[in-house]
Amino acid sequence: MFTDSVELTVSSGKGGQGCVAFRREKFVLNGGPNGGDGGKGGDIWFKCDNNTHTLSHFQRRMHLKADGGAQGEASRMSGKSGAKKVIIVPPGTQIIDSDSGEVLFDMLKDAQEEKFLLGGKGGLGNTHFKSPTNQRPTYAQPGEKGETRAIKLDLKLIADVGLVGFPNVGKSTLISTVSNARPEIANYEFTTLTPKLGQVNIGDFESFVMADIPGIIGGAHEGKGLGIQFLRHIERTKTLLYMVDLASYRDLKEQIEVLQDEISSFSEKLGDSNFAIALTRVDIVPPDEINALVNGFLELLGLEASNSSEFNFDSEVPYFIQDSADRTLGYDNKLPYLVAAISSATSKNIEALKYGLFNLVQTNRE
């Protein structure tokens, strides 16, 4: 089960109580107090682990506690400190204060560790309270209480490219074709019920991560459909791939306008992301209608078809690509970096799309 938001209560450990004891040996008269200190309570830590991909191992509103410190012992022996509690979370998890809504930590990198709550101090044993006027103290300190905080864990997947489209537009098919992701694929809407990540390899040493989220419908930012529940998973992406279905009953203009409006309404920052457009399922469209559909779509965006590209797009079908992905060399992020008709079933323009997206991602990284 995929879980991307949980509420927890976490408590650090209580410090151990100090010991009241006196030295008692056969040939030692009036040995005096020798009670040891209590152990320190365990701390609460968060650790990011690439091997974890969901928050489903947490139960709803569960209470996680670190171990308390052990009580001090005679002969000035300190109690054992409580073991720290390490909470394992997947990359992309935000730790949020439930009361204030403040983001306390953003866990992004594998093996990243953050100390959250300190355990309580151990109490002092009675050996600390001896004095010339009090040579037989019969009291010790109790350990300090640990801290308790109510928090919320929100998982936002980390990806380079986020796929955005209506249900059944071919997002799952595309990500399964170009990456190692294996989502469920079927000929009905809302096949994808949870986000999926896939690594797209470029040669032997380069790659980028692609995220597939459930299909978006009009009004998604207001809670309609499944989109709003998972739109936050592409908030971290700096590149969006809008997927527009050439064979859909929905008008092409309606598709792109609704998708862009929903993204901008959900997040103004996300609405300003770099983007590209893939016109999907070109294999289903009658060959004599393809060019007219694609040219009409380019005209709708105020674009003209390109004549050549380093990524070898199929020249038999119109396409558009900007001259550069670098803003200093004229890239305009208000326009799509590329518009291409694709077919995952026949692999039409898939390799060109993959390398074009990588170029946009790589340039943005640099």
Short mmCIF file of C-alpha atoms in Angstrom, two decimals, residues 8-213:
data_model
loop_
_atom_site.label_atom_id
_atom_site.label_comp_id
_atom_site.label_asym_id
_atom_site.label_seq_id
_atom_site.Cartn_x
_atom_site.Cartn_y
_atom_site.Cartn_z
CA LEU A 8 2.75 10.83 14.46
CA THR A 9 3.56 11.65 18.05
CA VAL A 10 7.22 11.24 18.97
CA SER A 11 8.81 11.32 22.42
CA SER A 12 12.43 11.28 23.46
CA GLY A 13 13.43 9.17 26.43
CA LYS A 14 13.18 10.18 30.08
CA GLY A 15 16.43 10.51 32.02
CA GLY A 16 17.18 7.85 34.62
CA GLN A 17 16.82 8.62 38.32
CA GLY A 18 19.93 9.28 40.41
CA CYS A 19 20.85 6.70 43.06
CA VAL A 20 20.87 7.11 46.84
CA ALA A 21 23.58 4.80 48.22
CA PHE A 22 26.37 4.77 50.81
CA ARG A 23 29.69 3.06 50.82
CA ARG A 24 29.62 0.02 53.10
CA GLU A 25 32.82 -1.98 53.40
CA LYS A 26 34.28 -3.97 56.29
CA PHE A 27 37.26 -1.80 57.10
CA VAL A 28 35.88 1.51 55.79
CA LEU A 29 34.19 3.58 58.44
CA ASN A 30 31.74 6.29 57.42
CA GLY A 31 32.33 5.67 53.73
CA GLY A 32 29.90 8.37 52.75
CA PRO A 33 27.46 8.71 49.83
CA ASN A 34 28.35 7.07 46.53
CA GLY A 35 25.12 6.96 44.52
CA GLY A 36 25.66 7.21 40.77
CA ASP A 37 23.87 9.40 38.20
CA GLY A 38 20.96 8.27 36.07
CA GLY A 39 21.50 7.62 32.37
CA LYS A 40 20.49 10.11 29.68
CA GLY A 41 17.24 9.44 27.82
CA GLY A 42 17.39 8.40 24.15
CA ASP A 43 17.21 11.02 21.39
CA ILE A 44 14.86 11.02 18.41
CA TRP A 45 16.57 11.02 15.00
CA PHE A 46 15.31 10.96 11.42
CA LYS A 47 17.23 9.13 8.72
CA CYS A 48 16.67 9.16 4.96
CA ASP A 49 16.96 5.77 3.26
CA ASN A 50 16.78 5.10 -0.50
CA ASN A 51 15.50 1.59 0.19
CA THR A 52 12.25 3.00 1.59
CA HIS A 53 9.68 4.34 -0.87
CA THR A 54 6.51 4.87 1.16
CA LEU A 55 5.30 5.80 4.65
CA SER A 56 3.08 2.72 4.88
CA HIS A 57 5.23 1.20 7.65
CA PHE A 58 3.81 3.85 9.99
CA GLN A 59 0.42 3.30 11.54
CA ARG A 60 -2.02 6.18 11.74
CA ARG A 61 -1.40 8.41 14.75
CA MET A 62 1.14 6.01 16.23
CA HIS A 63 3.35 7.10 19.14
CA LEU A 64 7.08 6.48 18.74
CA LYS A 65 9.23 6.62 21.86
CA ALA A 66 12.95 6.46 22.52
CA ASP A 67 14.23 4.38 25.43
CA GLY A 68 14.58 5.98 28.85
CA GLY A 69 17.87 6.12 30.74
CA ALA A 70 18.61 3.52 33.43
CA GLN A 71 18.72 4.42 37.10
CA GLY A 72 22.11 5.13 38.68
CA GLU A 73 23.73 2.51 40.89
CA ALA A 74 25.93 2.35 43.95
CA SER A 75 29.71 2.78 43.80
CA ARG A 76 29.13 5.91 41.72
CA MET A 77 28.11 3.88 38.68
CA SER A 78 26.06 5.85 36.18
CA GLY A 79 22.99 4.29 34.63
CA LYS A 80 23.04 3.24 30.98
CA SER A 81 21.88 5.88 28.52
CA GLY A 82 18.70 5.09 26.59
CA ALA A 83 19.11 3.97 22.99
CA LYS A 84 18.27 6.62 20.42
CA LYS A 85 15.20 6.08 18.25
CA VAL A 86 15.98 6.35 14.53
CA ILE A 87 12.91 6.91 12.34
CA ILE A 88 13.53 5.78 8.75
CA VAL A 89 11.83 7.81 6.01
CA PRO A 90 12.07 7.75 2.18
CA PRO A 91 13.76 10.55 0.20
CA GLY A 92 11.44 13.49 -0.32
CA THR A 93 9.84 13.34 3.14
CA GLN A 94 9.08 16.57 4.93
CA ILE A 95 8.79 16.58 8.72
CA ILE A 96 6.16 19.17 9.62
CA ASP A 97 5.09 20.49 13.02
CA SER A 98 1.40 19.61 13.41
CA ASP A 99 0.60 22.73 15.45
CA SER A 100 2.39 25.46 13.51
CA GLY A 101 2.64 23.84 10.06
CA GLU A 102 6.36 24.70 9.98
CA VAL A 103 8.59 22.43 7.89
CA LEU A 104 11.20 21.25 10.38
CA PHE A 105 13.30 19.05 8.10
CA ASP A 106 13.33 18.19 4.41
CA MET A 107 14.85 14.76 3.93
CA LEU A 108 16.29 14.69 0.42
CA LYS A 109 19.53 12.68 0.33
CA ASP A 110 20.22 9.04 1.13
CA ALA A 111 21.84 8.59 4.58
CA GLN A 112 20.89 12.13 5.63
CA GLU A 113 20.39 12.20 9.42
CA GLU A 114 18.77 14.88 11.54
CA LYS A 115 18.52 15.02 15.33
CA PHE A 116 14.98 16.05 16.28
CA LEU A 117 14.40 15.68 20.03
CA LEU A 118 16.93 15.46 22.86
CA GLY A 119 16.49 12.89 25.58
CA GLY A 120 16.08 14.04 29.15
CA LYS A 121 19.16 14.41 31.36
CA GLY A 122 19.79 11.78 33.99
CA GLY A 123 19.32 12.79 37.62
CA LEU A 124 22.33 13.32 39.88
CA GLY A 125 23.11 10.71 42.49
CA ASN A 126 23.41 11.61 46.17
CA THR A 127 27.21 11.74 45.96
CA HIS A 128 26.83 15.20 44.35
CA PHE A 129 25.01 16.62 47.38
CA LYS A 130 27.52 15.88 50.15
CA SER A 131 28.98 18.87 51.93
CA PRO A 132 30.60 19.69 55.28
CA THR A 133 27.18 20.44 56.68
CA ASN A 134 25.39 17.57 54.96
CA GLN A 135 27.62 14.52 55.09
CA ARG A 136 24.80 12.02 54.66
CA PRO A 137 22.47 13.26 51.89
CA THR A 138 19.52 10.89 51.53
CA TYR A 139 18.13 12.23 48.28
CA ALA A 140 18.96 12.22 44.56
CA GLN A 141 17.51 13.93 41.52
CA PRO A 142 14.82 12.36 39.36
CA GLY A 143 15.63 12.23 35.66
CA GLU A 144 14.34 14.97 33.39
CA LYS A 145 11.36 14.18 31.19
CA GLY A 146 11.86 13.80 27.46
CA GLU A 147 10.24 16.03 24.86
CA THR A 148 7.02 15.12 23.05
CA ARG A 149 5.99 16.61 19.70
CA ALA A 150 3.09 16.00 17.33
CA ILE A 151 4.34 15.92 13.74
CA LYS A 152 3.17 15.13 10.24
CA LEU A 153 5.22 13.33 7.62
CA ASP A 154 4.52 14.36 4.02
CA LEU A 155 6.16 12.48 1.18
CA LYS A 156 6.86 14.40 -2.03
CA LEU A 157 8.62 12.28 -4.60
CA ILE A 158 11.87 13.55 -6.07
CA ALA A 159 11.92 13.41 -9.86
CA ASP A 160 13.44 15.33 -12.77
CA VAL A 161 10.43 15.04 -15.08
CA GLY A 162 6.78 14.83 -14.07
CA LEU A 163 4.14 13.40 -16.43
CA VAL A 164 0.89 15.37 -16.56
CA GLY A 165 -2.17 14.33 -18.52
CA PHE A 166 -5.79 13.27 -18.47
CA PRO A 167 -6.61 9.68 -17.44
CA ASN A 168 -5.77 6.97 -19.98
CA VAL A 169 -3.59 9.28 -22.05
CA GLY A 170 -0.61 6.90 -22.12
CA LYS A 171 1.52 8.10 -19.19
CA SER A 172 1.97 4.63 -17.70
CA THR A 173 2.77 3.14 -21.09
CA LEU A 174 5.42 5.80 -21.74
CA ILE A 175 7.15 5.43 -18.36
CA SER A 176 7.18 1.65 -18.74
CA THR A 177 8.72 2.03 -22.21
CA VAL A 178 11.53 4.44 -21.36
CA SER A 179 12.32 3.48 -17.75
CA ASN A 180 12.55 0.59 -15.31
CA ALA A 181 9.09 1.33 -13.84
CA ARG A 182 6.42 -1.32 -14.31
CA PRO A 183 3.05 0.30 -13.57
CA GLU A 184 -0.30 -1.33 -14.23
CA ILE A 185 -1.47 -0.65 -17.78
CA ALA A 186 -5.07 -1.12 -18.91
CA ASN A 187 -7.57 0.39 -21.31
CA TYR A 188 -9.65 2.28 -18.78
CA GLU A 189 -9.35 5.57 -16.94
CA PHE A 190 -7.60 5.96 -13.58
CA THR A 191 -5.54 2.80 -14.02
CA THR A 192 -2.79 4.57 -12.07
CA LEU A 193 -3.95 5.03 -8.48
CA THR A 194 -0.58 5.82 -6.89
CA PRO A 195 2.51 7.74 -8.11
CA LYS A 196 5.25 5.77 -9.82
CA LEU A 197 8.94 6.59 -10.25
CA GLY A 198 11.14 5.29 -13.05
CA GLN A 199 14.81 5.79 -13.90
CA VAL A 200 15.43 6.64 -17.54
CA ASN A 201 18.95 5.61 -18.57
CA ILE A 202 20.87 7.67 -21.12
CA GLY A 203 23.82 5.59 -22.20
CA ASP A 204 25.87 3.85 -19.52
CA PHE A 205 26.53 6.72 -17.14
CA GLU A 206 23.68 9.24 -17.34
CA SER A 207 20.05 9.07 -16.28
CA PHE A 208 17.08 11.06 -15.06
CA VAL A 209 14.05 10.18 -12.94
CA MET A 210 10.52 10.35 -14.31
CA ALA A 211 7.36 10.49 -12.16
CA ASP A 212 3.93 9.28 -13.24
CA ILE A 213 0.95 10.50 -11.21
#
